[in-house]
Amino acid sequence: MAAGDFLAAAIAFAAAVSIASGQFDSCTSDVAILLPSPFNASVLTCRPIWNSFILRYSQIPGNILSIVVSAPYTSGWVGMGFSNDGLMVGSSAMVGWIGRAGKAHIRQFYLRGQSSSQVIVNEGRLLRSGVKPAVLLYGSSIYLAFQLKFLAPVAEKKLLFAFATETPNGFHLTKHDDKVSITFDFSAGSSSGSSYPYKLKRNHGALAIFGWGVLLPIGAIIARYCKEWDLLWFELHLAFQFAGFLFGLAAVVTGISLYNKIHADVRVHRGIGIFLLALGILQVLAFFVRPDKDSKIRRYWNWYHHWVGRLLLFFSAINIVLGIKVGEAGTPWKVGYGFNLTIILLACIFGEIMLWGRLSKKPVADPPS
């Protein structure tokens, strides 16, 4: 009997056992009797991975990797992916679940994008061997068993692990409830790198949006539309711009740290970020060399300060949108920044209307007789 057929036949028995067993899988669990060769647990190296995920694996000649992934399971799906850069987009994954009718499913998916429609079933870059993959439900855990063939002996690989509690509709995966990305060394049997720095990525995005996308635009709005507030407008403008620059600088620092960890190919985003930092530094330096109001070169300084500031705000908005996209930030970030940008644009439109209204009411001097 083929390995996949054996596992499929064992599901009915394992489902009955699962009623009496509430224990999660561990490397000390005796599941060897349920997993036939080449997935027999007694010949596989076992390592705890994340969130009760257990990875069992072995390599055989021909660069073939046998893998059994287990995780706690009540419903939904469980997946293991292979990535070039530790990110979801562009990776290929093996995903397994028990359907609503009790039938076991395991498929390869290509993660072309973040939305469900861009997660393509029966596509991907993983080469499978002639052994049929299968899914086993035993106790409180689900087991995904599959073989992959590589072009060279397998050493370090960037792996993704994820799960969802909502069962797929057909072969359309629901959004994951949680995920992790690690670098795993199959030759040494250990994680050789830290997990993907999701917190650092979130901090980078939050600092950039708050500094470049919130504080600086507010400071610019105050400078253009609130000059009737005597000197208060200048003090507020100065405070918002310096605070925005400091938050933006912190975003650049966290961005550099993030790049050093993952070396993601985001050349345009990085390039614009460096450009924004340069513009911000120029604006700060311009403050310290600001000419007096009566100076003949004050008009040229004003022209420089205004247009460099507008250029900075324009490219800040572009880079934030680009960062949300390349960082796979998801819908909440898109909606949140979209709402923020809408408020800023509406404030500018309202400010322009009020400004033109005030200018039109200014008395015009009579021409000399």
mmCIF file of C-alpha atoms in Angstrom:
data_model
loop_
_atom_site.group_PDB
_atom_site.id
_atom_site.type_symbol
_atom_site.label_atom_id
_atom_site.label_comp_id
_atom_site.label_asym_id
_atom_site.label_seq_id
_atom_site.Cartn_x
_atom_site.Cartn_y
_atom_site.Cartn_z
ATOM 1 C CA MET A 1 0.000 0.000 0.000
ATOM 2 C CA ALA A 2 1.352 3.447 -0.892
ATOM 3 C CA ALA A 3 2.325 5.776 1.919
ATOM 4 C CA GLY A 4 -0.385 8.288 1.040
ATOM 5 C CA ASP A 5 -3.093 5.594 0.855
ATOM 6 C CA PHE A 6 -1.997 4.169 4.199
ATOM 7 C CA LEU A 7 -2.227 7.584 5.849
ATOM 8 C CA ALA A 8 -5.604 8.288 4.313
ATOM 9 C CA ALA A 9 -6.926 4.970 5.578
ATOM 10 C CA ALA A 10 -5.567 5.692 9.043
ATOM 11 C CA ILE A 11 -7.548 8.916 9.367
ATOM 12 C CA ALA A 12 -10.765 7.143 10.404
ATOM 13 C CA PHE A 13 -8.925 5.290 13.172
ATOM 14 C CA ALA A 14 -7.049 8.409 14.254
ATOM 15 C CA ALA A 15 -10.243 10.467 14.401
ATOM 16 C CA ALA A 16 -11.695 7.958 16.862
ATOM 17 C CA VAL A 17 -8.537 8.050 18.938
ATOM 18 C CA SER A 18 -8.631 11.844 18.958
ATOM 19 C CA ILE A 19 -11.839 11.790 20.996
ATOM 20 C CA ALA A 20 -10.066 10.012 23.824
ATOM 21 C CA SER A 21 -6.748 11.838 23.488
ATOM 22 C CA GLY A 22 -6.458 15.549 24.200
ATOM 23 C CA GLN A 23 -2.673 15.711 24.101
ATOM 24 C CA PHE A 24 -0.732 17.770 21.607
ATOM 25 C CA ASP A 25 2.127 16.249 19.683
ATOM 26 C CA SER A 26 5.696 16.448 20.987
ATOM 27 C CA CYS A 27 9.029 14.907 20.061
ATOM 28 C CA THR A 28 8.419 12.262 22.733
ATOM 29 C CA SER A 29 5.044 11.236 21.289
ATOM 30 C CA ASP A 30 4.801 7.682 19.959
ATOM 31 C CA VAL A 31 3.385 8.261 16.481
ATOM 32 C CA ALA A 32 5.758 5.874 14.725
ATOM 33 C CA ILE A 33 3.092 3.181 14.374
ATOM 34 C CA LEU A 34 0.877 5.532 12.361
ATOM 35 C CA LEU A 35 3.490 6.870 9.933
ATOM 36 C CA PRO A 36 4.760 4.383 7.353
ATOM 37 C CA SER A 37 8.109 4.610 5.589
ATOM 38 C CA PRO A 38 9.464 7.080 4.535
ATOM 39 C CA PHE A 39 7.526 9.068 7.162
ATOM 40 C CA ASN A 40 8.111 6.695 10.063
ATOM 41 C CA ALA A 41 8.774 8.918 13.054
ATOM 42 C CA SER A 42 11.487 6.590 14.379
ATOM 43 C CA VAL A 43 13.790 7.506 11.458
ATOM 44 C CA LEU A 44 13.040 11.237 11.426
ATOM 45 C CA THR A 45 14.854 13.998 13.287
ATOM 46 C CA CYS A 46 12.364 15.871 15.458
ATOM 47 C CA ARG A 47 12.529 19.553 16.446
ATOM 48 C CA PRO A 48 9.971 21.840 18.147
ATOM 49 C CA ILE A 49 9.544 24.926 15.985
ATOM 50 C CA TRP A 50 6.924 27.437 17.104
ATOM 51 C CA ASN A 51 3.545 27.641 18.771
ATOM 52 C CA SER A 52 3.415 23.836 19.355
ATOM 53 C CA PHE A 53 4.450 23.183 15.742
ATOM 54 C CA ILE A 54 6.720 20.134 15.483
ATOM 55 C CA LEU A 55 9.006 19.492 12.510
ATOM 56 C CA ARG A 56 10.198 15.950 11.717
ATOM 57 C CA TYR A 57 12.489 15.421 8.749
ATOM 58 C CA SER A 58 15.181 13.296 7.147
ATOM 59 C CA GLN A 59 17.328 13.500 4.023
ATOM 60 C CA ILE A 60 18.109 10.596 1.744
ATOM 61 C CA PRO A 61 20.388 10.318 -1.300
ATOM 62 C CA GLY A 62 19.087 12.144 -4.327
ATOM 63 C CA ASN A 63 18.585 15.376 -2.331
ATOM 64 C CA ILE A 64 15.158 14.204 -1.179
ATOM 65 C CA LEU A 65 13.764 15.678 2.026
ATOM 66 C CA SER A 66 11.045 13.798 3.917
ATOM 67 C CA ILE A 67 8.993 16.104 6.133
ATOM 68 C CA VAL A 68 6.251 15.618 8.709
ATOM 69 C CA VAL A 69 4.806 18.810 10.219
ATOM 70 C CA SER A 70 2.409 18.578 13.149
ATOM 71 C CA ALA A 71 0.393 21.258 14.924
ATOM 72 C CA PRO A 72 -2.589 21.545 17.261
ATOM 73 C CA TYR A 73 -5.790 21.241 15.264
ATOM 74 C CA THR A 74 -9.519 21.560 15.663
ATOM 75 C CA SER A 75 -10.443 23.179 12.338
ATOM 76 C CA GLY A 76 -9.008 25.358 9.589
ATOM 77 C CA TRP A 77 -5.665 24.685 7.914
ATOM 78 C CA VAL A 78 -1.957 24.308 8.718
ATOM 79 C CA GLY A 79 0.875 25.138 6.339
ATOM 80 C CA MET A 80 4.636 25.075 5.913
ATOM 81 C CA GLY A 81 6.256 27.262 3.262
ATOM 82 C CA PHE A 82 9.668 27.770 1.683
ATOM 83 C CA SER A 83 10.752 31.343 0.975
ATOM 84 C CA ASN A 84 13.773 33.018 -0.577
ATOM 85 C CA ASP A 85 13.679 36.085 1.672
ATOM 86 C CA GLY A 86 11.548 35.103 4.657
ATOM 87 C CA LEU A 87 8.497 36.907 3.292
ATOM 88 C CA MET A 88 5.177 35.371 2.362
ATOM 89 C CA VAL A 89 4.828 36.801 -1.155
ATOM 90 C CA GLY A 90 6.745 34.704 -3.672
ATOM 91 C CA SER A 91 6.949 31.631 -1.463
ATOM 92 C CA SER A 92 5.572 28.131 -2.038
ATOM 93 C CA ALA A 93 3.834 26.157 0.687
ATOM 94 C CA MET A 94 2.372 22.763 1.482
ATOM 95 C CA VAL A 95 -0.974 23.216 3.238
ATOM 96 C CA GLY A 96 -3.183 20.564 4.810
ATOM 97 C CA TRP A 97 -6.628 20.483 6.414
ATOM 98 C CA ILE A 98 -9.629 18.297 7.152
ATOM 99 C CA GLY A 99 -12.634 19.327 5.080
ATOM 100 C CA ARG A 100 -16.128 19.860 6.403
ATOM 101 C CA ALA A 101 -17.098 16.377 5.219
ATOM 102 C CA GLY A 102 -14.154 14.849 7.110
ATOM 103 C CA LYS A 103 -11.988 14.359 4.021
ATOM 104 C CA ALA A 104 -8.272 15.095 4.350
ATOM 105 C CA HIS A 105 -6.635 17.518 1.890
ATOM 106 C CA ILE A 106 -3.046 18.539 1.232
ATOM 107 C CA ARG A 107 -2.004 20.778 -1.642
ATOM 108 C CA GLN A 108 0.884 22.930 -2.773
ATOM 109 C CA PHE A 109 0.101 26.647 -3.017
ATOM 110 C CA TYR A 110 1.981 29.499 -4.641
ATOM 111 C CA LEU A 111 1.712 32.701 -2.616
ATOM 112 C CA ARG A 112 1.657 35.280 -5.375
ATOM 113 C CA GLY A 113 0.220 38.029 -3.152
ATOM 114 C CA GLN A 114 -1.497 38.749 0.137
ATOM 115 C CA SER A 115 -5.131 38.357 -0.888
ATOM 116 C CA SER A 116 -6.886 34.984 -0.984
ATOM 117 C CA SER A 117 -7.289 35.234 -4.754
ATOM 118 C CA GLN A 118 -3.497 35.465 -5.133
ATOM 119 C CA VAL A 119 -2.842 32.238 -3.229
ATOM 120 C CA ILE A 120 -2.887 29.770 -6.123
ATOM 121 C CA VAL A 121 -3.608 26.089 -5.523
ATOM 122 C CA ASN A 122 -1.576 23.384 -7.278
ATOM 123 C CA GLU A 123 1.125 25.874 -8.222
ATOM 124 C CA GLY A 124 4.511 26.563 -6.692
ATOM 125 C CA ARG A 125 8.232 25.967 -6.993
ATOM 126 C CA LEU A 126 8.516 22.945 -4.727
ATOM 127 C CA LEU A 127 9.507 19.755 -6.558
ATOM 128 C CA ARG A 128 7.791 16.716 -5.075
ATOM 129 C CA SER A 129 9.041 13.146 -5.235
ATOM 130 C CA GLY A 130 6.979 10.173 -6.345
ATOM 131 C CA VAL A 131 5.642 9.642 -2.810
ATOM 132 C CA LYS A 132 2.100 10.935 -2.460
ATOM 133 C CA PRO A 133 1.683 13.559 0.308
ATOM 134 C CA ALA A 134 -0.948 12.930 2.951
ATOM 135 C CA VAL A 135 -2.633 14.277 6.062
ATOM 136 C CA LEU A 136 -3.251 12.474 9.336
ATOM 137 C CA LEU A 137 -5.420 13.575 12.248
ATOM 138 C CA TYR A 138 -4.354 11.997 15.532
ATOM 139 C CA GLY A 139 -5.242 13.120 19.019
ATOM 140 C CA SER A 140 -5.369 16.896 19.123
ATOM 141 C CA SER A 141 -2.831 17.320 16.318
ATOM 142 C CA ILE A 142 -2.780 17.266 12.548
ATOM 143 C CA TYR A 143 0.172 15.783 10.639
ATOM 144 C CA LEU A 144 1.251 16.864 7.146
ATOM 145 C CA ALA A 145 3.574 14.335 5.474
ATOM 146 C CA PHE A 146 5.293 15.059 2.155
ATOM 147 C CA GLN A 147 8.562 14.643 0.279
ATOM 148 C CA LEU A 148 10.449 17.348 -1.632
ATOM 149 C CA LYS A 149 13.270 16.993 -4.128
ATOM 150 C CA PHE A 150 16.028 19.591 -4.334
ATOM 151 C CA LEU A 151 18.876 20.195 -6.747
ATOM 152 C CA ALA A 152 21.512 20.022 -3.996
ATOM 153 C CA PRO A 153 21.766 18.789 -0.403
ATOM 154 C CA VAL A 154 19.470 20.824 1.812
ATOM 155 C CA ALA A 155 21.087 23.035 4.435
ATOM 156 C CA GLU A 156 19.746 26.414 5.522
ATOM 157 C CA LYS A 157 16.247 27.298 4.336
ATOM 158 C CA LYS A 158 13.911 30.156 5.186
ATOM 159 C CA LEU A 159 10.711 28.491 6.365
ATOM 160 C CA LEU A 160 7.232 29.843 6.979
ATOM 161 C CA PHE A 161 4.733 28.275 9.356
ATOM 162 C CA ALA A 162 1.133 29.432 9.582
ATOM 163 C CA PHE A 163 -2.327 28.319 10.610
ATOM 164 C CA ALA A 164 -5.947 29.410 10.416
ATOM 165 C CA THR A 165 -8.980 28.205 12.353
ATOM 166 C CA GLU A 166 -11.421 28.785 9.496
ATOM 167 C CA THR A 167 -11.737 25.807 7.149
ATOM 168 C CA PRO A 168 -10.984 26.563 3.481
ATOM 169 C CA ASN A 169 -13.911 26.918 1.124
ATOM 170 C CA GLY A 170 -13.016 24.454 -1.596
ATOM 171 C CA PHE A 171 -9.340 25.132 -2.225
ATOM 172 C CA HIS A 172 -9.434 28.841 -1.374
ATOM 173 C CA LEU A 173 -7.409 29.423 1.781
ATOM 174 C CA THR A 174 -8.731 31.750 4.438
ATOM 175 C CA LYS A 175 -6.439 34.380 5.966
ATOM 176 C CA HIS A 176 -3.993 32.991 8.506
ATOM 177 C CA ASP A 177 -4.577 33.628 12.209
ATOM 178 C CA ASP A 178 -0.853 33.698 12.936
ATOM 179 C CA LYS A 179 2.446 33.003 11.191
ATOM 180 C CA VAL A 180 6.181 32.908 11.755
ATOM 181 C CA SER A 181 9.267 32.935 9.559
ATOM 182 C CA ILE A 182 12.521 31.276 10.629
ATOM 183 C CA THR A 183 15.815 30.189 9.127
ATOM 184 C CA PHE A 184 16.271 26.465 9.720
ATOM 185 C CA ASP A 185 19.432 24.454 9.111
ATOM 186 C CA PHE A 186 18.431 20.947 8.021
ATOM 187 C CA SER A 187 22.029 19.795 8.139
ATOM 188 C CA ALA A 188 22.494 20.834 11.781
ATOM 189 C CA GLY A 189 18.910 20.309 12.872
ATOM 190 C CA SER A 190 18.487 23.722 14.480
ATOM 191 C CA SER A 191 17.373 27.260 13.824
ATOM 192 C CA SER A 192 20.446 29.121 12.674
ATOM 193 C CA GLY A 193 18.801 32.520 12.586
ATOM 194 C CA SER A 194 16.269 34.505 14.540
ATOM 195 C CA SER A 195 12.636 34.551 13.579
ATOM 196 C CA TYR A 196 11.430 37.136 11.117
ATOM 197 C CA PRO A 197 11.402 40.521 12.910
ATOM 198 C CA TYR A 198 7.705 41.326 12.523
ATOM 199 C CA LYS A 199 7.771 43.662 15.534
ATOM 200 C CA LEU A 200 10.700 45.604 14.087
ATOM 201 C CA LYS A 201 8.873 45.873 10.763
ATOM 202 C CA ARG A 202 5.749 47.198 12.493
ATOM 203 C CA ASN A 203 7.805 49.714 14.480
ATOM 204 C CA HIS A 204 9.509 50.920 11.308
ATOM 205 C CA GLY A 205 6.176 51.433 9.574
ATOM 206 C CA ALA A 206 4.532 53.111 12.574
ATOM 207 C CA LEU A 207 7.434 55.528 13.070
ATOM 208 C CA ALA A 208 7.540 56.411 9.377
ATOM 209 C CA ILE A 209 3.798 57.055 9.153
ATOM 210 C CA PHE A 210 3.690 59.098 12.368
ATOM 211 C CA GLY A 211 6.783 61.150 11.538
ATOM 212 C CA TRP A 212 6.713 61.610 7.753
ATOM 213 C CA GLY A 213 2.979 61.089 7.255
ATOM 214 C CA VAL A 214 1.323 62.808 10.248
ATOM 215 C CA LEU A 215 3.533 65.299 12.100
ATOM 216 C CA LEU A 216 5.257 66.886 9.094
ATOM 217 C CA PRO A 217 2.015 67.470 7.128
ATOM 218 C CA ILE A 218 0.364 69.009 10.215
ATOM 219 C CA GLY A 219 3.344 71.317 10.684
ATOM 220 C CA ALA A 220 3.183 72.367 7.038
ATOM 221 C CA ILE A 221 -0.573 73.015 7.275
ATOM 222 C CA ILE A 222 -0.031 75.243 10.312
ATOM 223 C CA ALA A 223 2.663 77.234 8.508
ATOM 224 C CA ARG A 224 0.496 77.873 5.447
ATOM 225 C CA TYR A 225 -2.954 78.460 6.880
ATOM 226 C CA CYS A 226 -2.495 79.653 10.480
ATOM 227 C CA LYS A 227 -0.247 82.716 10.197
ATOM 228 C CA GLU A 228 -2.947 84.872 11.757
ATOM 229 C CA TRP A 229 -2.046 83.257 15.095
ATOM 230 C CA ASP A 230 0.812 85.761 15.603
ATOM 231 C CA LEU A 231 3.966 83.926 16.732
ATOM 232 C CA LEU A 232 2.075 80.846 17.908
ATOM 233 C CA TRP A 233 1.931 79.433 14.382
ATOM 234 C CA PHE A 234 5.729 79.594 14.099
ATOM 235 C CA GLU A 235 6.296 77.857 17.431
ATOM 236 C CA LEU A 236 3.805 75.108 16.555
ATOM 237 C CA HIS A 237 5.277 74.740 13.062
ATOM 238 C CA LEU A 238 8.758 74.423 14.524
ATOM 239 C CA ALA A 239 7.666 71.888 17.147
ATOM 240 C CA PHE A 240 5.788 69.673 14.695
ATOM 241 C CA GLN A 241 8.573 69.743 12.099
ATOM 242 C CA PHE A 242 11.356 68.897 14.526
ATOM 243 C CA ALA A 243 9.265 66.146 16.123
ATOM 244 C CA GLY A 244 8.373 64.799 12.688
ATOM 245 C CA PHE A 245 12.017 64.782 11.655
ATOM 246 C CA LEU A 246 13.038 62.904 14.830
ATOM 247 C CA PHE A 247 10.353 60.256 14.301
ATOM 248 C CA GLY A 248 11.354 60.024 10.643
ATOM 249 C CA LEU A 249 14.985 59.611 11.649
ATOM 250 C CA ALA A 250 13.956 56.819 14.035
ATOM 251 C CA ALA A 251 12.093 55.190 11.142
ATOM 252 C CA VAL A 252 15.259 55.300 9.042
ATOM 253 C CA VAL A 253 17.303 53.741 11.862
ATOM 254 C CA THR A 254 14.790 50.900 12.338
ATOM 255 C CA GLY A 255 14.625 50.493 8.564
ATOM 256 C CA ILE A 256 18.392 50.020 8.388
ATOM 257 C CA SER A 257 18.225 47.496 11.227
ATOM 258 C CA LEU A 258 15.386 45.650 9.475
ATOM 259 C CA TYR A 259 17.314 45.524 6.196
ATOM 260 C CA ASN A 260 20.403 44.161 7.960
ATOM 261 C CA LYS A 261 18.287 41.311 9.329
ATOM 262 C CA ILE A 262 16.339 40.267 6.228
ATOM 263 C CA HIS A 263 18.188 41.880 3.257
ATOM 264 C CA ALA A 264 14.893 42.333 1.433
ATOM 265 C CA ASP A 265 15.040 43.548 -2.169
ATOM 266 C CA VAL A 266 13.270 46.912 -1.704
ATOM 267 C CA ARG A 267 15.612 49.197 -3.627
ATOM 268 C CA VAL A 268 13.045 51.844 -4.553
ATOM 269 C CA HIS A 269 11.674 52.071 -1.014
ATOM 270 C CA ARG A 270 15.177 52.287 0.450
ATOM 271 C CA GLY A 271 16.266 54.850 -2.130
ATOM 272 C CA ILE A 272 13.312 57.147 -1.460
ATOM 273 C CA GLY A 273 13.865 56.750 2.287
ATOM 274 C CA ILE A 274 17.477 57.911 1.965
ATOM 275 C CA PHE A 275 16.324 60.809 -0.240
ATOM 276 C CA LEU A 276 13.756 61.832 2.402
ATOM 277 C CA LEU A 277 16.389 61.748 5.122
ATOM 278 C CA ALA A 278 18.630 64.025 3.042
ATOM 279 C CA LEU A 279 15.770 66.487 2.451
ATOM 280 C CA GLY A 280 14.932 66.447 6.156
ATOM 281 C CA ILE A 281 18.521 67.209 7.117
ATOM 282 C CA LEU A 282 18.602 70.082 4.614
ATOM 283 C CA GLN A 283 15.431 71.525 6.126
ATOM 284 C CA VAL A 284 16.870 71.344 9.635
ATOM 285 C CA LEU A 285 20.101 73.006 8.514
ATOM 286 C CA ALA A 286 18.105 75.681 6.683
ATOM 287 C CA PHE A 287 16.460 76.678 9.963
ATOM 288 C CA PHE A 288 19.834 77.519 11.508
ATOM 289 C CA VAL A 289 20.891 79.690 8.551
ATOM 290 C CA ARG A 290 17.534 81.469 8.131
ATOM 291 C CA PRO A 291 18.137 85.079 7.025
ATOM 292 C CA ASP A 292 16.404 88.032 8.690
ATOM 293 C CA LYS A 293 13.106 89.170 7.218
ATOM 294 C CA ASP A 294 14.723 92.335 5.902
ATOM 295 C CA SER A 295 17.525 90.448 4.153
ATOM 296 C CA LYS A 296 17.611 90.600 0.348
ATOM 297 C CA ILE A 297 18.105 86.827 0.123
ATOM 298 C CA ARG A 298 15.151 86.012 2.428
ATOM 299 C CA ARG A 299 12.821 85.580 -0.567
ATOM 300 C CA TYR A 300 15.172 82.968 -2.047
ATOM 301 C CA TRP A 301 15.415 81.161 1.305
ATOM 302 C CA ASN A 302 11.616 81.125 1.521
ATOM 303 C CA TRP A 303 11.382 79.716 -1.981
ATOM 304 C CA TYR A 304 13.889 76.979 -1.140
ATOM 305 C CA HIS A 305 12.292 76.124 2.208
ATOM 306 C CA HIS A 306 8.758 75.912 0.816
ATOM 307 C CA TRP A 307 9.532 73.781 -2.215
ATOM 308 C CA VAL A 308 11.942 71.414 -0.503
ATOM 309 C CA GLY A 309 9.280 70.914 2.160
ATOM 310 C CA ARG A 310 6.608 70.177 -0.453
ATOM 311 C CA LEU A 311 8.932 67.759 -2.206
ATOM 312 C CA LEU A 312 9.589 65.997 1.084
ATOM 313 C CA LEU A 313 5.867 65.648 1.849
ATOM 314 C CA PHE A 314 5.090 64.366 -1.653
ATOM 315 C CA PHE A 315 7.744 61.646 -1.633
ATOM 316 C CA SER A 316 6.916 60.780 1.981
ATOM 317 C CA ALA A 317 3.371 59.867 0.947
ATOM 318 C CA ILE A 318 4.665 57.825 -1.986
ATOM 319 C CA ASN A 319 7.179 55.947 0.159
ATOM 320 C CA ILE A 320 4.655 55.199 2.890
ATOM 321 C CA VAL A 321 2.289 53.663 0.342
ATOM 322 C CA LEU A 322 5.198 51.746 -1.178
ATOM 323 C CA GLY A 323 6.323 50.577 2.263
ATOM 324 C CA ILE A 324 2.852 49.286 3.112
ATOM 325 C CA LYS A 325 2.878 47.336 -0.139
ATOM 326 C CA VAL A 326 6.370 45.793 0.033
ATOM 327 C CA GLY A 327 6.000 45.138 3.764
ATOM 328 C CA GLU A 328 2.774 43.183 3.230
ATOM 329 C CA ALA A 329 1.198 45.292 5.972
ATOM 330 C CA GLY A 330 -2.349 44.300 5.156
ATOM 331 C CA THR A 331 -5.724 46.023 5.031
ATOM 332 C CA PRO A 332 -5.695 47.750 8.464
ATOM 333 C CA TRP A 333 -2.552 49.690 7.560
ATOM 334 C CA LYS A 334 -3.918 50.605 4.137
ATOM 335 C CA VAL A 335 -7.218 51.799 5.581
ATOM 336 C CA GLY A 336 -5.531 53.642 8.445
ATOM 337 C CA TYR A 337 -3.084 55.562 6.277
ATOM 338 C CA GLY A 338 -5.738 56.136 3.623
ATOM 339 C CA PHE A 339 -7.968 57.725 6.262
ATOM 340 C CA ASN A 340 -5.064 59.856 7.514
ATOM 341 C CA LEU A 341 -4.204 61.000 3.987
ATOM 342 C CA THR A 342 -7.846 61.842 3.283
ATOM 343 C CA ILE A 343 -8.071 64.016 6.410
ATOM 344 C CA ILE A 344 -4.876 65.852 5.429
ATOM 345 C CA LEU A 345 -6.105 66.502 1.882
ATOM 346 C CA LEU A 346 -9.489 67.721 3.116
ATOM 347 C CA ALA A 347 -7.741 70.032 5.587
ATOM 348 C CA CYS A 348 -5.619 71.449 2.759
ATOM 349 C CA ILE A 349 -8.652 72.006 0.544
ATOM 350 C CA PHE A 350 -10.536 73.728 3.371
ATOM 351 C CA GLY A 351 -7.428 75.773 4.224
ATOM 352 C CA GLU A 352 -6.994 76.929 0.624
ATOM 353 C CA ILE A 353 -10.626 78.020 0.465
ATOM 354 C CA MET A 354 -10.280 79.992 3.691
ATOM 355 C CA LEU A 355 -6.942 81.456 2.591
ATOM 356 C CA TRP A 356 -8.276 82.678 -0.743
ATOM 357 C CA GLY A 357 -11.303 84.066 1.041
ATOM 358 C CA ARG A 358 -9.119 86.132 3.360
ATOM 359 C CA LEU A 359 -6.942 87.363 0.490
ATOM 360 C CA SER A 360 -9.954 88.450 -1.519
ATOM 361 C CA LYS A 361 -11.218 90.546 1.411
ATOM 362 C CA LYS A 362 -7.985 92.495 1.793
ATOM 363 C CA PRO A 363 -8.436 96.123 0.735
ATOM 364 C CA VAL A 364 -6.746 97.071 -2.501
ATOM 365 C CA ALA A 365 -4.771 100.306 -2.398
ATOM 366 C CA ASP A 366 -6.073 103.081 -4.688
ATOM 367 C CA PRO A 367 -3.850 103.804 -7.660
ATOM 368 C CA PRO A 368 -1.888 107.013 -7.402
ATOM 369 C CA SER A 369 -3.643 109.976 -8.996
#
